Tab-separated table of C-alpha atoms and ligand atoms in Angstrom:
chain	number	residue	atom	x	y	z
B	1	MET	CA	-5.340	7.039	3.542
B	2	GLU	CA	-5.544	7.617	7.277
B	3	ASP	CA	-5.590	4.089	8.681
B	4	CYS	CA	-3.217	2.565	6.143
B	5	ILE	CA	0.067	1.370	7.647
B	6	PHE	CA	1.946	1.829	4.348
B	7	CYS	CA	0.604	5.377	3.919
B	8	LYS	CA	1.934	6.017	7.432
B	9	ILE	CA	5.363	4.716	6.392
B	10	ILE	CA	5.293	7.038	3.360
B	11	LYS	CA	4.442	9.988	5.667
B	12	ARG	CA	7.158	8.884	8.147
B	13	GLU	CA	4.544	8.451	10.871
B	14	ILE	CA	5.926	4.964	11.512
B	15	PRO	CA	9.500	3.861	10.863
B	16	ALA	CA	10.754	1.583	8.107
B	17	ASN	CA	14.127	0.564	6.783
B	18	ILE	CA	13.982	2.357	3.449
B	19	ILE	CA	15.995	1.159	0.459
B	20	TYR	CA	14.768	3.498	-2.275
B	21	GLU	CA	12.419	6.452	-2.642
B	22	ASP	CA	11.365	8.817	-5.366
B	23	GLU	CA	8.274	10.904	-6.085
B	24	ARG	CA	6.174	7.895	-7.112
B	25	VAL	CA	7.354	4.874	-5.107
B	26	LEU	CA	8.923	3.670	-1.888
B	27	ALA	CA	10.906	0.452	-1.300
B	28	PHE	CA	11.662	-0.833	2.205
B	29	TYR	CA	12.619	-4.052	3.968
B	30	ASP	CA	9.777	-6.302	5.096
B	31	VAL	CA	9.587	-6.351	8.889
B	32	ASP	CA	9.003	-10.139	8.841
B	33	PRO	CA	11.384	-11.358	6.117
B	34	LYS	CA	10.671	-14.624	4.304
B	35	ALA	CA	14.060	-14.722	2.562
B	36	PRO	CA	17.551	-13.337	3.280
B	37	PHE	CA	16.534	-10.390	1.102
B	38	HIS	CA	12.862	-9.371	1.340
B	39	MET	CA	11.681	-5.910	0.385
B	40	LEU	CA	8.324	-4.367	-0.424
B	41	VAL	CA	7.838	-1.862	-3.215
B	42	ILE	CA	4.751	0.340	-3.005
B	43	PRO	CA	3.268	3.257	-4.915
B	44	LYS	CA	2.910	6.474	-2.951
B	45	GLU	CA	-0.615	6.686	-4.295
B	46	HIS	CA	-2.958	4.600	-2.133
B	47	ILE	CA	-4.276	1.766	-4.322
B	48	GLU	CA	-6.071	-1.009	-2.420
B	49	GLY	CA	-4.701	-3.921	-4.400
B	50	ALA	CA	-4.387	-5.564	-7.815
B	51	ASN	CA	-8.171	-5.515	-8.283
B	52	ALA	CA	-8.037	-1.714	-8.168
B	53	ILE	CA	-5.634	-1.430	-11.111
B	54	THR	CA	-7.305	0.352	-14.045
B	55	GLY	CA	-6.312	2.088	-17.251
B	56	GLU	CA	-6.005	5.248	-15.148
B	57	ASN	CA	-3.373	3.998	-12.699
B	58	SER	CA	-1.711	0.972	-14.339
B	59	SER	CA	1.435	2.833	-15.393
B	60	ILE	CA	2.641	2.672	-11.780
B	61	VAL	CA	2.894	-1.117	-12.013
B	62	GLY	CA	5.332	-0.892	-14.930
B	63	TYR	CA	7.264	1.759	-13.102
B	64	ILE	CA	7.499	-0.411	-9.978
B	65	PHE	CA	8.965	-3.236	-12.076
B	66	GLU	CA	11.490	-0.763	-13.495
B	67	VAL	CA	12.505	0.207	-9.940
B	68	ILE	CA	12.723	-3.456	-8.898
B	69	ALA	CA	15.066	-4.237	-11.821
B	70	LYS	CA	17.270	-1.308	-10.843
B	71	ILE	CA	17.429	-2.330	-7.167
B	72	ALA	CA	18.081	-5.997	-8.084
B	73	LYS	CA	21.122	-4.905	-10.093
B	74	GLU	CA	22.340	-2.559	-7.360
B	75	GLN	CA	21.910	-5.241	-4.679
B	76	GLY	CA	23.725	-7.786	-6.859
B	77	PHE	CA	21.082	-10.537	-7.181
B	78	ALA	CA	19.715	-9.673	-10.624
B	79	GLU	CA	21.657	-12.434	-12.350
B	80	GLU	CA	21.088	-15.236	-9.819
B	81	GLY	CA	17.352	-14.585	-9.778
B	82	TYR	CA	14.613	-13.484	-7.455
B	83	ARG	CA	10.841	-13.552	-7.093
B	84	ILE	CA	8.273	-10.753	-7.298
B	85	VAL	CA	4.993	-11.512	-5.491
B	86	ASN	CA	1.723	-9.655	-5.246
B	87	ASN	CA	-0.937	-11.075	-2.959
B	88	CYS	CA	-4.450	-9.996	-3.941
B	89	GLY	CA	-7.336	-10.619	-1.599
B	90	GLU	CA	-8.125	-12.967	1.235
B	91	LYS	CA	-7.305	-16.328	-0.348
B	92	ALA	CA	-3.880	-15.041	-1.411
B	93	GLY	CA	-3.208	-13.796	2.115
B	94	GLN	CA	-3.196	-10.051	1.456
B	95	THR	CA	-2.993	-8.406	4.873
B	96	VAL	CA	-2.147	-4.806	3.966
B	97	HIS	CA	-4.621	-3.175	1.607
B	98	HIS	CA	-2.209	-0.843	-0.118
B	99	ILE	CA	-0.842	-2.572	-3.227
B	100	HIS	CA	2.682	-3.843	-2.720
B	101	PHE	CA	5.146	-6.084	-4.484
B	102	HIS	CA	7.281	-8.430	-2.420
B	103	VAL	CA	10.781	-9.024	-3.773
B	104	LEU	CA	12.418	-12.166	-2.364
B	105	ALA	CA	16.015	-13.102	-3.068
B	106	ARG	CA	19.172	-14.846	-1.902
B	107	ARG	CA	17.720	-18.324	-1.405
B	108	ASP	CA	16.229	-21.068	-3.571
B	109	LEU	CA	12.551	-20.248	-4.001
B	110	GLY	CA	10.295	-23.282	-4.318
B	111	TRP	CA	7.624	-23.656	-6.966
B	112	PRO	CA	4.661	-23.725	-6.778
B	113	PRO	CA	4.412	-21.300	-3.866
B	114	GLY	CA	2.031	-22.216	-1.032
M	1	AMP	P1	0.741	-9.177	2.374
M	1	AMP	O1	0.503	-10.298	3.339
M	1	AMP	O2	1.034	-9.605	0.973
M	1	AMP	O3	-0.365	-8.141	2.439
M	1	AMP	O4	2.090	-8.487	2.848
M	1	AMP	C1	2.169	-7.530	3.844
M	1	AMP	C2	3.592	-7.498	4.283
M	1	AMP	O5	3.819	-6.298	4.978
M	1	AMP	C3	3.985	-8.651	5.218
M	1	AMP	O6	5.054	-9.391	4.628
M	1	AMP	C4	4.414	-7.923	6.491
M	1	AMP	O7	5.502	-8.552	7.125
M	1	AMP	C5	4.774	-6.549	5.969
M	1	AMP	N1	4.672	-5.463	6.928
M	1	AMP	C6	3.630	-5.167	7.736
M	1	AMP	N2	3.892	-4.079	8.476
M	1	AMP	C7	5.138	-3.666	8.119
M	1	AMP	C8	5.978	-2.592	8.530
M	1	AMP	N3	5.594	-1.704	9.467
M	1	AMP	N4	7.200	-2.484	7.965
M	1	AMP	C9	7.614	-3.371	7.036
M	1	AMP	N5	6.856	-4.397	6.585
M	1	AMP	C10	5.632	-4.554	7.131
């Protein structure tokens, strides 16, 4: 999608600090980290958000969780724990309308979140 900042990262039109990439997904560090480790994992397919997940495209969500588990092990925080967050819509504070999963690690994460 032309105006989407994450599509531009996928196309290398704007820079990002990339952790992992394959044909379906991209993982990169959040530019404004909320934890010592904070990455975003996105599908390469432009999907607006969680409300746009259907029977047609839902397999990407499972695949993203598979990639997150792999990266968590590689980065060494799988055992101590981490948080996966998806913000959907205005009240949740979604600012980029290309579905993405935040992965926060390496600090105590309070519950409930704000
Ligand atoms: P959300 O508020 O859930 O939509 O999350 C969007 C996230 O994207 C925020 O945590 C931003 O810091 C992050 N973000 C925005 N632009 C960039 C960028 N160019 N590179 C990396 N992260 C970004």
